[in-house]
mmCIF file of C-alpha atoms in Angstrom:
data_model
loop_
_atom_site.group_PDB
_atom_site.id
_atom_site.type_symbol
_atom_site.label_atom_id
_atom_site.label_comp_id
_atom_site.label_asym_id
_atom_site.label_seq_id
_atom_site.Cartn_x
_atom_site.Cartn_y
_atom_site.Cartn_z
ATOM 1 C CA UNK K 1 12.314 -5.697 3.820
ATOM 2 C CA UNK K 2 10.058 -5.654 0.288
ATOM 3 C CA UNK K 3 8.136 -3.458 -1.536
ATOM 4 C CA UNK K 4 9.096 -0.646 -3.736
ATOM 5 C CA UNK K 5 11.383 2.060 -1.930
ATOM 6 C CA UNK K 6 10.122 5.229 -1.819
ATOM 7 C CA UNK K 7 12.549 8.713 -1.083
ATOM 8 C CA UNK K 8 12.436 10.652 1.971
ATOM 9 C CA UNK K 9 13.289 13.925 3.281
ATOM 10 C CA UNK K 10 13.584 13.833 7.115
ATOM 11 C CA UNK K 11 12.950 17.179 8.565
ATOM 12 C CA UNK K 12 13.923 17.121 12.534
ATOM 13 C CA UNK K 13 13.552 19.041 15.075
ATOM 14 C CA UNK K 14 16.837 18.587 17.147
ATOM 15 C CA UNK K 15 15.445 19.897 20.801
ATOM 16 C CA UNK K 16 13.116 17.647 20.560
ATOM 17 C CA UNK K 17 12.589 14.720 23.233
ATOM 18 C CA UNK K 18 15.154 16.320 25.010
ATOM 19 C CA UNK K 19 17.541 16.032 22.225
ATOM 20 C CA UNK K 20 16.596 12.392 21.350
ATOM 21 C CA UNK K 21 15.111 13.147 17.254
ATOM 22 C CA UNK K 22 19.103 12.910 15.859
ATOM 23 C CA UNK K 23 19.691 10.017 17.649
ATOM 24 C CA UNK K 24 16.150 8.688 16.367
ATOM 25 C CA UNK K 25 17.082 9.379 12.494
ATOM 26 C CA UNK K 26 20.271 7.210 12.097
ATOM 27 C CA UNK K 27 19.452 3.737 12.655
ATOM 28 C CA UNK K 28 16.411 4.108 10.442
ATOM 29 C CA UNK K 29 18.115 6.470 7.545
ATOM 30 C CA UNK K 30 20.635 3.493 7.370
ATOM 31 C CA UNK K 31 18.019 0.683 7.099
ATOM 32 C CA UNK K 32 16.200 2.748 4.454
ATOM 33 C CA UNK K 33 19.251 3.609 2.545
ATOM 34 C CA UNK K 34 20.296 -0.543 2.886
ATOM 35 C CA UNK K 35 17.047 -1.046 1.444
ATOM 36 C CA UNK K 36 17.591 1.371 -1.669
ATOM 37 C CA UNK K 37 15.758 4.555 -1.112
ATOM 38 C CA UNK K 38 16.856 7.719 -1.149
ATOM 39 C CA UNK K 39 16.895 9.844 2.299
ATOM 40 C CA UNK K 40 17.761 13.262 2.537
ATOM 41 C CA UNK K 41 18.093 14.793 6.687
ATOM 42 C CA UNK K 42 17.732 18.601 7.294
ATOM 43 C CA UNK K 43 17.730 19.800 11.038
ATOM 44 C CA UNK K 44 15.470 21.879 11.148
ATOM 45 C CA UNK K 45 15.967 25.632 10.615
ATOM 46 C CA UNK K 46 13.382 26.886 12.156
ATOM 47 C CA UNK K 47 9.656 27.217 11.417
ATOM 48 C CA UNK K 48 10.070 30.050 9.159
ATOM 49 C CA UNK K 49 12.194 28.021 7.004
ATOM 50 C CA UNK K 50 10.046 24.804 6.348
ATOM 51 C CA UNK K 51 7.200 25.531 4.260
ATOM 52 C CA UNK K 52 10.175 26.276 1.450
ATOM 53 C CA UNK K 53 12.139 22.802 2.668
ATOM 54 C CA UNK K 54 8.583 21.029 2.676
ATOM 55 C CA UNK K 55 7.965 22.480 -1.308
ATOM 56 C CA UNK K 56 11.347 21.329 -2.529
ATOM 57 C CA UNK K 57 10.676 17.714 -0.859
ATOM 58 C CA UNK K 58 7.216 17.358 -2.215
ATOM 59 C CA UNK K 59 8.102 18.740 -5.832
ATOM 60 C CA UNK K 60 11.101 15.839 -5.662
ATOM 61 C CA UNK K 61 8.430 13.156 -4.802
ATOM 62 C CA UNK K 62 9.988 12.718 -1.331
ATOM 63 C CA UNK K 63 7.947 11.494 1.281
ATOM 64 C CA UNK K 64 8.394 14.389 3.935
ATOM 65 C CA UNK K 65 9.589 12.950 7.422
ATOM 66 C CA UNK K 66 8.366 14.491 10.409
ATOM 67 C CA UNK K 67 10.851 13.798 13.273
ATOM 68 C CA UNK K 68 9.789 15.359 16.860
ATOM 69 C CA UNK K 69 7.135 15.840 18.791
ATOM 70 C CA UNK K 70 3.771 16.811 18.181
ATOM 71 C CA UNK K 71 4.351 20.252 17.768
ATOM 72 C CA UNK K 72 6.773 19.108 15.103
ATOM 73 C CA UNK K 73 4.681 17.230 13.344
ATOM 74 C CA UNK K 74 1.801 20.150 13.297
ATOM 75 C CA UNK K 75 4.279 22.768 12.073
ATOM 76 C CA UNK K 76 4.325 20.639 9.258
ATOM 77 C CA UNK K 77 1.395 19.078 8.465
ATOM 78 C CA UNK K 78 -0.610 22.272 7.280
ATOM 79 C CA UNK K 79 2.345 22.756 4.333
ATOM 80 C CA UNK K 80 2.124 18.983 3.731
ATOM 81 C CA UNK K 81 -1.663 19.172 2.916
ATOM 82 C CA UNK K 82 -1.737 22.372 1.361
ATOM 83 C CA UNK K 83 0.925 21.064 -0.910
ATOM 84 C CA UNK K 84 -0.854 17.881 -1.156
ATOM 85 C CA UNK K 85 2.226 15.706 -0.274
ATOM 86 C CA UNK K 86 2.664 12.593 1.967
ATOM 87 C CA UNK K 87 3.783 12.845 5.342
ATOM 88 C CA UNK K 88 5.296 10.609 7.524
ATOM 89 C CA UNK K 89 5.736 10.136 11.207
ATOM 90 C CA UNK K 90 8.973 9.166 13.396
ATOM 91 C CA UNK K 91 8.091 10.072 16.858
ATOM 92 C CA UNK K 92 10.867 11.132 18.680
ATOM 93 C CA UNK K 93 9.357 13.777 21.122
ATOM 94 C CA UNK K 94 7.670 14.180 24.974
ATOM 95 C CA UNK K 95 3.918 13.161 23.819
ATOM 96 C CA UNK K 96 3.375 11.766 20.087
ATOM 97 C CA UNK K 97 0.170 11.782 20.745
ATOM 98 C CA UNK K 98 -0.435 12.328 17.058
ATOM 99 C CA UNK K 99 1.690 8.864 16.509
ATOM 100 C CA UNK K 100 0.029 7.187 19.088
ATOM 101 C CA UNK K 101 -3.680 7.923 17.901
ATOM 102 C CA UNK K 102 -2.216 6.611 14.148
ATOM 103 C CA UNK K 103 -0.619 3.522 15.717
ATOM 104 C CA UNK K 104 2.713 4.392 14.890
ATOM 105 C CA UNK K 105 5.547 2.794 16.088
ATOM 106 C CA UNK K 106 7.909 4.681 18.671
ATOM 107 C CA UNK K 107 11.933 4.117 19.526
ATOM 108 C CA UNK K 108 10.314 1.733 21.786
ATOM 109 C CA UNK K 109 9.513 -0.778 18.932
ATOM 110 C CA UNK K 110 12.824 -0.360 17.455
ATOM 111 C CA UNK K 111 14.317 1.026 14.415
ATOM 112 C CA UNK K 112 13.611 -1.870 12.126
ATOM 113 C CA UNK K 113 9.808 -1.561 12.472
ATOM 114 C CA UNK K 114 9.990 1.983 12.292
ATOM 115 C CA UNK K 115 12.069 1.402 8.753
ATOM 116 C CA UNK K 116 9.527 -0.768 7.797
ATOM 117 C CA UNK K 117 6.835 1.010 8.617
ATOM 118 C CA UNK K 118 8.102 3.901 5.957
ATOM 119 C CA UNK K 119 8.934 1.683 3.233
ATOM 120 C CA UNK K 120 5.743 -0.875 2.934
ATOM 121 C CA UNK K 121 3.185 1.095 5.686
ATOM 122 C CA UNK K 122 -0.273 2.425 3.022
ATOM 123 C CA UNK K 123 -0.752 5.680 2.827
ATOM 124 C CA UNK K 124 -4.097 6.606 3.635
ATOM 125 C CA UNK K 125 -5.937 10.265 4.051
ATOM 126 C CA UNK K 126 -7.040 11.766 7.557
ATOM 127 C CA UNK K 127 -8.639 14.950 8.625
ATOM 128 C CA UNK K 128 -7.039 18.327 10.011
ATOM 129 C CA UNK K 129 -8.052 21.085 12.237
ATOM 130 C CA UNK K 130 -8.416 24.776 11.222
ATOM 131 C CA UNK K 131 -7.745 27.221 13.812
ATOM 132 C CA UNK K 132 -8.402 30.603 12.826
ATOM 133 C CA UNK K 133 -8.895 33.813 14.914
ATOM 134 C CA UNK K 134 -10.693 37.407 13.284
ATOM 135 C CA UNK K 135 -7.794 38.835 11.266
ATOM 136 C CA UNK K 136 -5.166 36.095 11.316
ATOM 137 C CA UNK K 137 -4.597 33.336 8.668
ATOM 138 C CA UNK K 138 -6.289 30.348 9.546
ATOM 139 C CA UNK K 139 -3.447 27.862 11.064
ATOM 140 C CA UNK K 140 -3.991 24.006 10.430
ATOM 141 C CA UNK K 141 -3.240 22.023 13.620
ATOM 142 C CA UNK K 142 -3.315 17.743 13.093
ATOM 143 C CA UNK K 143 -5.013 16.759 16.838
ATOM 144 C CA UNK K 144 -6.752 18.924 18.587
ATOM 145 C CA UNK K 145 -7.057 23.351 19.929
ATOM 146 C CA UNK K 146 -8.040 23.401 23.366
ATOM 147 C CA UNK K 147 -8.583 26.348 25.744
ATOM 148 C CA UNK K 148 -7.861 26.975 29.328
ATOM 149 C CA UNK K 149 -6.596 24.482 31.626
ATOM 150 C CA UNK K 150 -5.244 22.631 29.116
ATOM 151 C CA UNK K 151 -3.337 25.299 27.261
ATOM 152 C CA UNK K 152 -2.066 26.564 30.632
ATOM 153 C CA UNK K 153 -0.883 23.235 31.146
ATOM 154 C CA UNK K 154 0.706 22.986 27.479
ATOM 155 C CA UNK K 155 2.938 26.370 29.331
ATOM 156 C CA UNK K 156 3.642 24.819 31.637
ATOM 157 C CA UNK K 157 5.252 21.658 30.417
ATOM 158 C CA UNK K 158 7.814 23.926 28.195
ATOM 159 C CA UNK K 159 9.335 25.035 31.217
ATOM 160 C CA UNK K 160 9.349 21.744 33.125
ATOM 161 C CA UNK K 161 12.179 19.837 31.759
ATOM 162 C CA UNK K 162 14.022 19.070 34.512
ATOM 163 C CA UNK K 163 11.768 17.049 35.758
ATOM 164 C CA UNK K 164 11.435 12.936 34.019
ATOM 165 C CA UNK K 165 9.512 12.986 31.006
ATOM 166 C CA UNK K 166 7.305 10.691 32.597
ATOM 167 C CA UNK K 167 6.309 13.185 35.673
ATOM 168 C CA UNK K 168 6.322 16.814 32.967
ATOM 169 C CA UNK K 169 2.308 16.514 31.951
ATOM 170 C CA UNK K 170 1.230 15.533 34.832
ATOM 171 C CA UNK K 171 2.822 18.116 36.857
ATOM 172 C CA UNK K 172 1.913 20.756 34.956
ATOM 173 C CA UNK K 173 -1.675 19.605 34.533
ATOM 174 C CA UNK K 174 -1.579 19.812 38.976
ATOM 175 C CA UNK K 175 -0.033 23.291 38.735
ATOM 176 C CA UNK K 176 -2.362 24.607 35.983
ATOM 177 C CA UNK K 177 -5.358 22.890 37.972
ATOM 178 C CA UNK K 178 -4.248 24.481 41.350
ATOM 179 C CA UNK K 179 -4.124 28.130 39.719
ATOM 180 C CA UNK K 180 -7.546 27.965 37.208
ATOM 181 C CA UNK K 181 -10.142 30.167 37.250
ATOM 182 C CA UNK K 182 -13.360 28.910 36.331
ATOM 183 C CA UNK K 183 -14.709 31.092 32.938
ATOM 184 C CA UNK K 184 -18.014 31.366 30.924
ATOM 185 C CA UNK K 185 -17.107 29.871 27.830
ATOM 186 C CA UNK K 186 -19.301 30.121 24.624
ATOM 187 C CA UNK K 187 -19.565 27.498 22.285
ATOM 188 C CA UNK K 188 -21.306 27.084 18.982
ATOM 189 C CA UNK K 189 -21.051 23.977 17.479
ATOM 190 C CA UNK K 190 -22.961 23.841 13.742
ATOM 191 C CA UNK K 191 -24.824 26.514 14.254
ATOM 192 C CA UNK K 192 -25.893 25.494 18.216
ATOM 193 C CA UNK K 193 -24.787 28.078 20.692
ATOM 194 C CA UNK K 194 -24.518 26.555 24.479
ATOM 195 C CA UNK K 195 -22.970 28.670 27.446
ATOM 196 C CA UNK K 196 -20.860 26.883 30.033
ATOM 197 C CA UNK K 197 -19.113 28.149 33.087
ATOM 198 C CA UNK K 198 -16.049 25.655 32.755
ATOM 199 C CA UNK K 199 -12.515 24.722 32.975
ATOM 200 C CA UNK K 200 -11.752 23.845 29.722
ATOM 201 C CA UNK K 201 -12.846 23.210 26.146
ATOM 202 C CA UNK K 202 -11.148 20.756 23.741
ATOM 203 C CA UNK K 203 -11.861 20.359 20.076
ATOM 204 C CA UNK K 204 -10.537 17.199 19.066
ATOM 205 C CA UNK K 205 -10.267 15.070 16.025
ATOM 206 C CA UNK K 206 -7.871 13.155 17.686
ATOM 207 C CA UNK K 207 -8.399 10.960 20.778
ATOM 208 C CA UNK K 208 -4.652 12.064 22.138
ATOM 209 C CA UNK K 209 -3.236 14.772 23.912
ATOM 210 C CA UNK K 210 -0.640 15.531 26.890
ATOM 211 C CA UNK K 211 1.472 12.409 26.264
ATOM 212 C CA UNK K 212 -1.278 9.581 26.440
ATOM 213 C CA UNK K 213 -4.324 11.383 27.897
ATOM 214 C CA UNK K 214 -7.021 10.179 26.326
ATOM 215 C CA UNK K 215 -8.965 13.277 26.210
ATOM 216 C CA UNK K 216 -11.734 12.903 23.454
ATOM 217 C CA UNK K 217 -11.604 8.864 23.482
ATOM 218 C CA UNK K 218 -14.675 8.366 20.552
ATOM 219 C CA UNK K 219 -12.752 10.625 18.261
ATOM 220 C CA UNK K 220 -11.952 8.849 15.203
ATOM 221 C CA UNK K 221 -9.120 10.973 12.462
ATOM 222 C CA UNK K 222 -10.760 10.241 9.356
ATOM 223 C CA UNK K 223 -14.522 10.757 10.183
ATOM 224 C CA UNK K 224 -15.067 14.315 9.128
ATOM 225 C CA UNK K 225 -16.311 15.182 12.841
ATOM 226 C CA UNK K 226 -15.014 17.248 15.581
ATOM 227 C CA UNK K 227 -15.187 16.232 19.094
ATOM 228 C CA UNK K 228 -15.704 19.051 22.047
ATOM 229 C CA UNK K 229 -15.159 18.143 25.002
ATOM 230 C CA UNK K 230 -16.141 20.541 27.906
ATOM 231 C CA UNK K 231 -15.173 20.581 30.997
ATOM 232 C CA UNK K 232 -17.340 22.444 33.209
ATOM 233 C CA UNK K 233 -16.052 24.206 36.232
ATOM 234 C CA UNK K 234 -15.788 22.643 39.658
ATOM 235 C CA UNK K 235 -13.502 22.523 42.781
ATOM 236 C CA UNK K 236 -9.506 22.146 42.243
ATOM 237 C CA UNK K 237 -9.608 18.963 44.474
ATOM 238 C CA UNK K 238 -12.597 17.618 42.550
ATOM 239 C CA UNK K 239 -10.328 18.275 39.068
ATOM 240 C CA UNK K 240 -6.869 16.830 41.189
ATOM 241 C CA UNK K 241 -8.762 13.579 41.844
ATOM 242 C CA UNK K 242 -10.151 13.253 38.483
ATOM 243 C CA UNK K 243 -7.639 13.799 36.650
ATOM 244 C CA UNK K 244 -6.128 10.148 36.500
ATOM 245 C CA UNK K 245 -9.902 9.179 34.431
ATOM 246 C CA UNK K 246 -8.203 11.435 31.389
ATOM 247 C CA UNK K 247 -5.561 8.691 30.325
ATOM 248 C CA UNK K 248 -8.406 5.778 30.020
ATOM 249 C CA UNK K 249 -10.967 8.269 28.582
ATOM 250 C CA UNK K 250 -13.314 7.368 31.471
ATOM 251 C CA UNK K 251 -13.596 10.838 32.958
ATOM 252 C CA UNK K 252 -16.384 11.533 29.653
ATOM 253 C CA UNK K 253 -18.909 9.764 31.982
ATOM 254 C CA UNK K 254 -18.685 12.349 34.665
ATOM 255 C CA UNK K 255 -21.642 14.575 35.095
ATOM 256 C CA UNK K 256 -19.356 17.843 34.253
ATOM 257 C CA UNK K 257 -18.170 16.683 31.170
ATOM 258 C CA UNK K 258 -20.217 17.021 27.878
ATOM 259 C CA UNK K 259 -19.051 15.599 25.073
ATOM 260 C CA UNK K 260 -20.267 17.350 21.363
ATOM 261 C CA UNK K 261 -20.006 16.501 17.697
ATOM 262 C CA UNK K 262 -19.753 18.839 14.542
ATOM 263 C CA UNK K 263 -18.041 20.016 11.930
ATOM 264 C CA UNK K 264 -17.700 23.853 12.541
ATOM 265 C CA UNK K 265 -17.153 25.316 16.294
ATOM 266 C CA UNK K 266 -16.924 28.598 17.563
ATOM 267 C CA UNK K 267 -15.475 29.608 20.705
ATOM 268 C CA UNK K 268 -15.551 32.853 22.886
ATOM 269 C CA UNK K 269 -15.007 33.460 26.532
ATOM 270 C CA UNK K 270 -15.839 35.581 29.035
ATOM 271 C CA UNK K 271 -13.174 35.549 31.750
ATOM 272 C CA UNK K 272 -11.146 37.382 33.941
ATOM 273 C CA UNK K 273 -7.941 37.561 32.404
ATOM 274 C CA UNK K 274 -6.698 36.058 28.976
ATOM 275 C CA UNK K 275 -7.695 32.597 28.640
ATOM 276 C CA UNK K 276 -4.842 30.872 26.799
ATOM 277 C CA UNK K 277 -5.457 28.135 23.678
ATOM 278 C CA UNK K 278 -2.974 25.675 22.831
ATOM 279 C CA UNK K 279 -3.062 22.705 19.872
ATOM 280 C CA UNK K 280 -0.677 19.910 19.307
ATOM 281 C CA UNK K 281 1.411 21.596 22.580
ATOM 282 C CA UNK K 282 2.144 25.008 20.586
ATOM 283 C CA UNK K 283 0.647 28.475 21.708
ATOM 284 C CA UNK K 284 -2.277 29.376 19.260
ATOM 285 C CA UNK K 285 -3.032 32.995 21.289
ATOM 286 C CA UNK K 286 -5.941 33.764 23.706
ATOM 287 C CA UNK K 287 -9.525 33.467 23.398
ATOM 288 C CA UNK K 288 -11.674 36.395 22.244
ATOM 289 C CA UNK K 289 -14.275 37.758 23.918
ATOM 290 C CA UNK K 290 -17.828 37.053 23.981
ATOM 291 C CA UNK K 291 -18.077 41.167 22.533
ATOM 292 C CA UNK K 292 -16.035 40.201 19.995
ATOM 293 C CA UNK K 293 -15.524 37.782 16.989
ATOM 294 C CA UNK K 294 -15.108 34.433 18.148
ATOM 295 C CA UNK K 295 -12.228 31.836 17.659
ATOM 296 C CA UNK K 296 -13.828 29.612 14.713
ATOM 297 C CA UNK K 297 -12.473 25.472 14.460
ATOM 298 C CA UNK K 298 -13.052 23.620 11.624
ATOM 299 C CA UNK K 299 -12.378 20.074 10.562
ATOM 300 C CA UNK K 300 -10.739 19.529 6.938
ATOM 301 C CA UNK K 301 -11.636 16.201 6.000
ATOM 302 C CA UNK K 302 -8.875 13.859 4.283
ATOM 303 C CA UNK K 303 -6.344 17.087 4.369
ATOM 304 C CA UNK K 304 -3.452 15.012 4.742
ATOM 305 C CA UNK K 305 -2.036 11.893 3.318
ATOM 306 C CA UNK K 306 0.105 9.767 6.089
ATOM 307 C CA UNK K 307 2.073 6.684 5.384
ATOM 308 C CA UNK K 308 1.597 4.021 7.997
ATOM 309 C CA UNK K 309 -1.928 5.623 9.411
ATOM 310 C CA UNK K 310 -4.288 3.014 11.265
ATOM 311 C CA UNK K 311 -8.046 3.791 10.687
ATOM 312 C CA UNK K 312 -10.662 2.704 13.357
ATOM 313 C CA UNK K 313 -14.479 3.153 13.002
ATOM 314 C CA UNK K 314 -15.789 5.245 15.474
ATOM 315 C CA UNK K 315 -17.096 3.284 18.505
ATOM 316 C CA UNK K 316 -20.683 2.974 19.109
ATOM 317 C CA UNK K 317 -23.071 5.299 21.008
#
């Protein structure tokens, strides 16, 4: 392998993948060590603990290595930015959907292009998500927030691990489909209010979500946009049967999906009981009321810096 090495701190969540991320970190720490850089591996201590771990890598120079899942990868993202590091990307967890959107390679490509991806991949800049409800600190997510359905299925999966990986998102989207109750969701998008009695509402600047479902597919990470995608509310067999058009992104052509573009989205609901949210398959609280102050999502453009990141124009239309 060329190119100058650079030095890393892995940071890895060790339940993640089922308890695949240490396995995931040696053959590549050795490659990158053969190669001459300088890798430093922390297990991760907890969530508490990594905004100091993150500061100490980025004030080194390190390039700070998520290893995990999604949720992983979002805990850290938001103290990568904010510190204005670089962040890289081993994907060693149930969805990667994050990884998948950037064109990442997975264990499935093998450690060696994984290695080499971290040494020679460019680092280029791509947007984040702001969640932030009235009173709390604004949280920075890296694919998408989504409400309902989705979040309830994001529950669900937590708790389903003793079924294949392959089978946990889609049984939990079934269960969460088979127990929804349709809501009336408000959403604002730049300004423009619109009322929907729905399922579920994404906000998405990433195409990914649920290990390969291809929820917003026009969504594009380094645009400056936000996609919503809503849902609207219709029989539980109608949902069960289109379901399988999420993972080619062809269920957007349904007449109960709309599909909206913005930078700055508000969201309120009136339901009854707590509608959950989810982003990057971590809890982000309930929904607030329409009486109240609504949830507010906003997209930070070029927040982050991530080594190996493909860019795609957005496609047409």
């Amino acid at each position: 392998m060329s190119g100058s090495p650079r030095s890393y701190s892995f940071l890895v969540n060790p339940a993640s993948g089922g308890g695949a991320a240490p396995d995931a970190v040696v053959p590549v720490a050795r490659l990158l060590r053969d190669a001459g850089a300088e890798v430093d591996v922390t297990y991760s201590p907890g969530p508490r603990a990594m905004a100091g771990l993150v500061a100490a890598a980025i004030e080194r120079g390190d390039v700070v290595v998520s290893v995990g899942g999604d949720g992983m990868l979002s805990s850290l993202a938001g103290s990568v930015s904010l510190a204005d590091g670089t962040l890289a990307i081993l994907p060693a967890g149930r969805g990667n959907d994050f990884a998948r959107m950037l064109g990442l390679p997975d264990a499935a490509a093998g450690p060696e292009a994984q290695a080499r991806m971290l040494l020679e991949g460019a680092v280029r800049r791509v947007d984040l998500v702001s969640w932030t409800l009235s009173g709390a600190a604004p949280r920075r997510v890296a694919g998408s927030v989504y409400c309902g359905i989705d979040a309830r299925a994001g529950e669900l999966v937590d708790r389903a691990h003793r079924l294949p990986r392959t089978l946990q998102y889609p049984y939990a989207a079934l269960r969460a489909i088979a127990g929804y109750r349709p809501a009336r969701y408000r959403v604002v998008v730049d300004g423009e209010s619109r009322d929907y009695e729905a399922a579920t509402v994404v906000v998405a600047s990433s195409a990914y979500y649920g290990k390969g479902m291809k929820i917003a597919p026009a969504a594009v990470v380094d645009d400056g946009l936000l996609d919503v995608v809503v849902i609207e509310a219709a029989s539980k067999l109608s949902l069960m049967r289109s379901l399988p058009k999420v993972y080619d992104g062809s269920h957007v052509d349904l007449p109960q999906v709309s599909v909206l573009r913005g930078r700055r989205v508000e969201v309120a609901v009136d339901a009854r009981g707590p509608v959950p949210v989810g982003g990057d398959g971590e809890p982000l609280g309930v929904l607030p009321g329409l009486d109240g102050v609504p949830a507010v999502v906003e997209v930070l453009p070029a927040a982050l810096a991530v080594v190996g990141a493909v860019g795609s124009p957005r496609a047409p239309g």
